[in-house]
Amino acid sequence: MSILYVVGIGPGDLDHMTFHATEAIERAQVVVGYKTYLGFIEPLLDGKEVVSSGMMKEVDRCREALDAAAAGKTVALVSSGDAGVYGMAGLAMELAAAMTAPPEIVVVPGVSAVQAAASVLGAPLMHDFAVISLSDLLTPWDVIERRLVAAAAADFVVALYNPRSKGRVTQIEEARTILLAARASTTPVGIVRNACREGETRVVTTLAAMLDHEIDMFSLVIIGNSATFVDREGRMVTPRGYKAGPGVEEPGAGEQQKNSVDGQLADSPPRILNSRSPIPDPGTPISHSRSLMVVGTASDVGKSIITAGICRIMKNRGFSVAPFKSQNMALNSAVTPEGGEIGRAQAVQAEACGIEPHTDMNPILLKPTTDCGSQVIVQGAVVGNMTVREYNDYKSIAFEKVRESFGRLAADHDLVVIEGAGSIAEINLKRHDIANLKVAEMAGCKAVLVADIDRGGVFAQIVGTLELLESHERERIAGVIINKFRGDASLLTPGIGFIEERTGVPVVGVVPCFSGFRLPEEDSVALEKRKTESGDRGPAAERLNIGVVKLSRISNYTDFDALEAEPDVQLTYVEGEEHLRGLDLLVIPGSKATTTDLFFLMERGLFPAIQSFTGPIVGICGGYQMLGKRVADPHAVESDIREAEGLGLLDVVTVMLEQKSTHRASAELLPSGFLVAPRCRGGLAGYEIHMGETILGPSVRPFARITSRSGAPVEVLDGAVSSDGRVFGTYLHGIFDNAVFRTSFLNRLRKAKGLAERRPGQGGDDPFNLLAAHLEKHLNIDRMLELCGLGGMLPE
């Protein structure tokens, strides 16, 4: 019977051929193959009829082999590697199906190129992997691109065949860009040329640097997943999940330690101590500390702003000063230069100090995910989601981190200005409190108490707060600040006298409401108090009307402060369908729980209303994810909702990952980005805080290219833009703080409405100097410092 062996000869060296492959060639009367591959097995061809041809002649070779076998000859059709992996087996079977009397086809397996390259590199394929050819001769590039995006987002190890030829030079560059969007620039990459045959070379590099090395058609490229590491011998290893044996370092241990809290991994469940354990004694005050604390009678009395103002005053006096807040609960967060996450208030205060923000300035950040649970971030890294009970049990560990961070700040600066949290007189919370006077005790400092007269009952606030303190706590309060006053301050003289006589604590100033400048607010407590609309900016037809959806878990709504500050913009917080009418732009902001907020939109009737909105739409971070077709949360990292239907306004899908991306970022617009902001020139600056990866479909294009993350150069695609430019989304928080981008974007809206275009606004006075001057005028700073034991201090 006629027979055709389709033989995988392995990578090319005879030592790597299987016995079955050698036997099949020995049996064959005719051997057919690409001339280069036949050269690899030349010693086996003695006495055989050999049919060879060059590149691009696969169909002709296959037909000749089938015809010879059908004529009664035993034929071997050879492929390099494995005949069933980018080889001749499939083509032989396709062509045989059209023959009247096809020969028997026997596929003889061989060592594939990906296996050979992996063996040279170490053990990079120990877990799930994807093999993708970059040759677009037979497969359209958009299909290859979608496969790359999917494999990258799914965290497969990715092996690239046919990475580059003389005629195809851009595909490997585009593949790297796609992979950089989903994994770190430091991801290990192996490049093997002529694997397991003469001329073999091996390079182990990173995703960022891979294009600096020779890559051609004789190369195979393997890109690791998030767990792949390089061992001491320079080998790539992708762990399968087994625990390392004795004396062997855990794979990725360095990275794990970086994200750990007392050995607790960032993605592991929180370590719970004995139930209801009290907070440890603050211990001996930190000896080298020079500090003062700003505490409050309640939340949102102005502690953050007063702290920022004192920071700038002391900076202007020549001191090295830093802010500190031990524990912050806020959905408005910021990213440090190193990629850690802290409360936005401390980043603002660091700016007032003239220094970069650091995770030591806010060692504990709580981001509420439900009414009784939060994501817990310790010294910039996520340690897990905890209920109130779990977090109370964890606070002994948290307080040690608080002490550790404060100690470093105090050692490095002349003065640390500490901000408290909420009210210092919450007697039901005091046992577990690590944010107020226990911190002052730890620092060995005095505190000033801020009360808000604007909410009424200011004297009751002050007296009631002090009366509820224990005697050793009250001794820490050196002065009182009455904040947010309107009118003639002399009218308060009798009340101030009563306060000082009743409590023995002096009032060190009455601060009028600030005017003429604005600083970013800390969290949604302030948003709840804000009116539905910003101040009247004239008739609706003569202004831009922008609506921001007020999500239940809205985060980083300070993204829109720069829009609200534009003189011809009226900004509205959208709470119902009726608020969509007459808008020139709809914005969907960030969310701490994207799937939860998608259901919130449905419950409020906003889901179909947004889908029907015909004007421009912008989505930032979680809002960008909502604009897509689907959001999946398979690991329940944000909520118990594992999947939610998106608005379907962008052809993207998002998968929530267990690891959070937090970076300061620089970016540049891509061509589709210029649809959104015509004539925008120059780079963009912003920051990323997200848990998900978003995969683009064929009907959208990326918005921008991120060029640096946390100071390291990268090439990462960001965001998506609809084909007409009406809808776009981005992961870049702070996008509208870029004056040129903001002006170009708004001018597009102005032009569409027939309004006059504007130029980027000129920078005014430094708001922190305005704030400092305001406080210097209305506070007795020197007396306050003296009361706090800091009188006469000089800059070091």
PDB file of C-alpha atoms in Angstrom, residues 279 295-301 303 327 392 395 420-438 449-450 455 461-470 473 477 525:
ATOM      1  CA  ILE A 279      -3.922  48.297  69.830  1.00  0.00           C
ATOM      2  CA  VAL A 295      -6.951  67.026  64.866  1.00  0.00           C
ATOM      3  CA  GLY A 296     -10.655  67.715  64.459  1.00  0.00           C
ATOM      4  CA  THR A 297     -14.034  67.784  66.142  1.00  0.00           C
ATOM      5  CA  ALA A 298     -15.477  65.892  63.139  1.00  0.00           C
ATOM      6  CA  SER A 299     -14.800  64.848  59.556  1.00  0.00           C
ATOM      7  CA  ASP A 300     -14.481  67.560  56.901  1.00  0.00           C
ATOM      8  CA  VAL A 301     -13.758  70.398  59.314  1.00  0.00           C
ATOM      9  CA  LYS A 303      -7.871  69.444  58.872  1.00  0.00           C
ATOM     10  CA  GLN A 327      -4.519  56.066  58.530  1.00  0.00           C
ATOM     11  CA  ASN A 392      -9.573  45.766  63.881  1.00  0.00           C
ATOM     12  CA  LYS A 395      -4.408  46.860  63.606  1.00  0.00           C
ATOM     13  CA  GLY A 420      -5.677  63.242  62.419  1.00  0.00           C
ATOM     14  CA  ALA A 421      -8.803  61.537  61.103  1.00  0.00           C
ATOM     15  CA  GLY A 422     -12.457  62.313  61.770  1.00  0.00           C
ATOM     16  CA  SER A 423     -13.263  63.230  65.353  1.00  0.00           C
ATOM     17  CA  ILE A 424     -10.892  62.597  68.253  1.00  0.00           C
ATOM     18  CA  ALA A 425     -13.865  62.013  70.579  1.00  0.00           C
ATOM     19  CA  GLU A 426     -15.428  58.912  69.030  1.00  0.00           C
ATOM     20  CA  ILE A 427     -15.487  56.975  72.292  1.00  0.00           C
ATOM     21  CA  ASN A 428     -16.900  53.840  70.630  1.00  0.00           C
ATOM     22  CA  LEU A 429     -13.888  53.684  68.285  1.00  0.00           C
ATOM     23  CA  LYS A 430     -11.146  54.801  70.639  1.00  0.00           C
ATOM     24  CA  ARG A 431     -10.037  51.292  71.653  1.00  0.00           C
ATOM     25  CA  HIS A 432      -9.013  50.534  68.070  1.00  0.00           C
ATOM     26  CA  ASP A 433      -7.992  54.053  67.022  1.00  0.00           C
ATOM     27  CA  ILE A 434      -4.592  54.377  65.331  1.00  0.00           C
ATOM     28  CA  ALA A 435      -5.200  57.724  63.635  1.00  0.00           C
ATOM     29  CA  ASN A 436      -5.526  60.357  66.357  1.00  0.00           C
ATOM     30  CA  LEU A 437      -4.142  61.043  69.838  1.00  0.00           C
ATOM     31  CA  LYS A 438      -2.464  57.651  70.124  1.00  0.00           C
ATOM     32  CA  LEU A 449      -8.011  71.074  67.508  1.00  0.00           C
ATOM     33  CA  VAL A 450      -9.899  72.316  64.410  1.00  0.00           C
ATOM     34  CA  ARG A 455     -21.828  73.614  60.240  1.00  0.00           C
ATOM     35  CA  GLN A 461     -18.215  71.052  69.190  1.00  0.00           C
ATOM     36  CA  ILE A 462     -15.160  72.317  71.042  1.00  0.00           C
ATOM     37  CA  VAL A 463     -16.369  71.881  74.608  1.00  0.00           C
ATOM     38  CA  GLY A 464     -18.049  68.539  73.896  1.00  0.00           C
ATOM     39  CA  THR A 465     -14.938  67.155  72.237  1.00  0.00           C
ATOM     40  CA  LEU A 466     -12.619  68.209  75.050  1.00  0.00           C
ATOM     41  CA  GLU A 467     -15.003  66.981  77.740  1.00  0.00           C
ATOM     42  CA  LEU A 468     -15.066  63.504  76.177  1.00  0.00           C
ATOM     43  CA  LEU A 469     -11.286  63.175  76.316  1.00  0.00           C
ATOM     44  CA  GLU A 470      -9.460  61.481  79.138  1.00  0.00           C
ATOM     45  CA  GLU A 473      -5.497  63.032  76.098  1.00  0.00           C
ATOM     46  CA  ILE A 477      -4.435  69.676  73.055  1.00  0.00           C
ATOM     47  CA  VAL A 525     -17.397  63.301  52.215  1.00  0.00           C
TER      48      VAL A 525
END
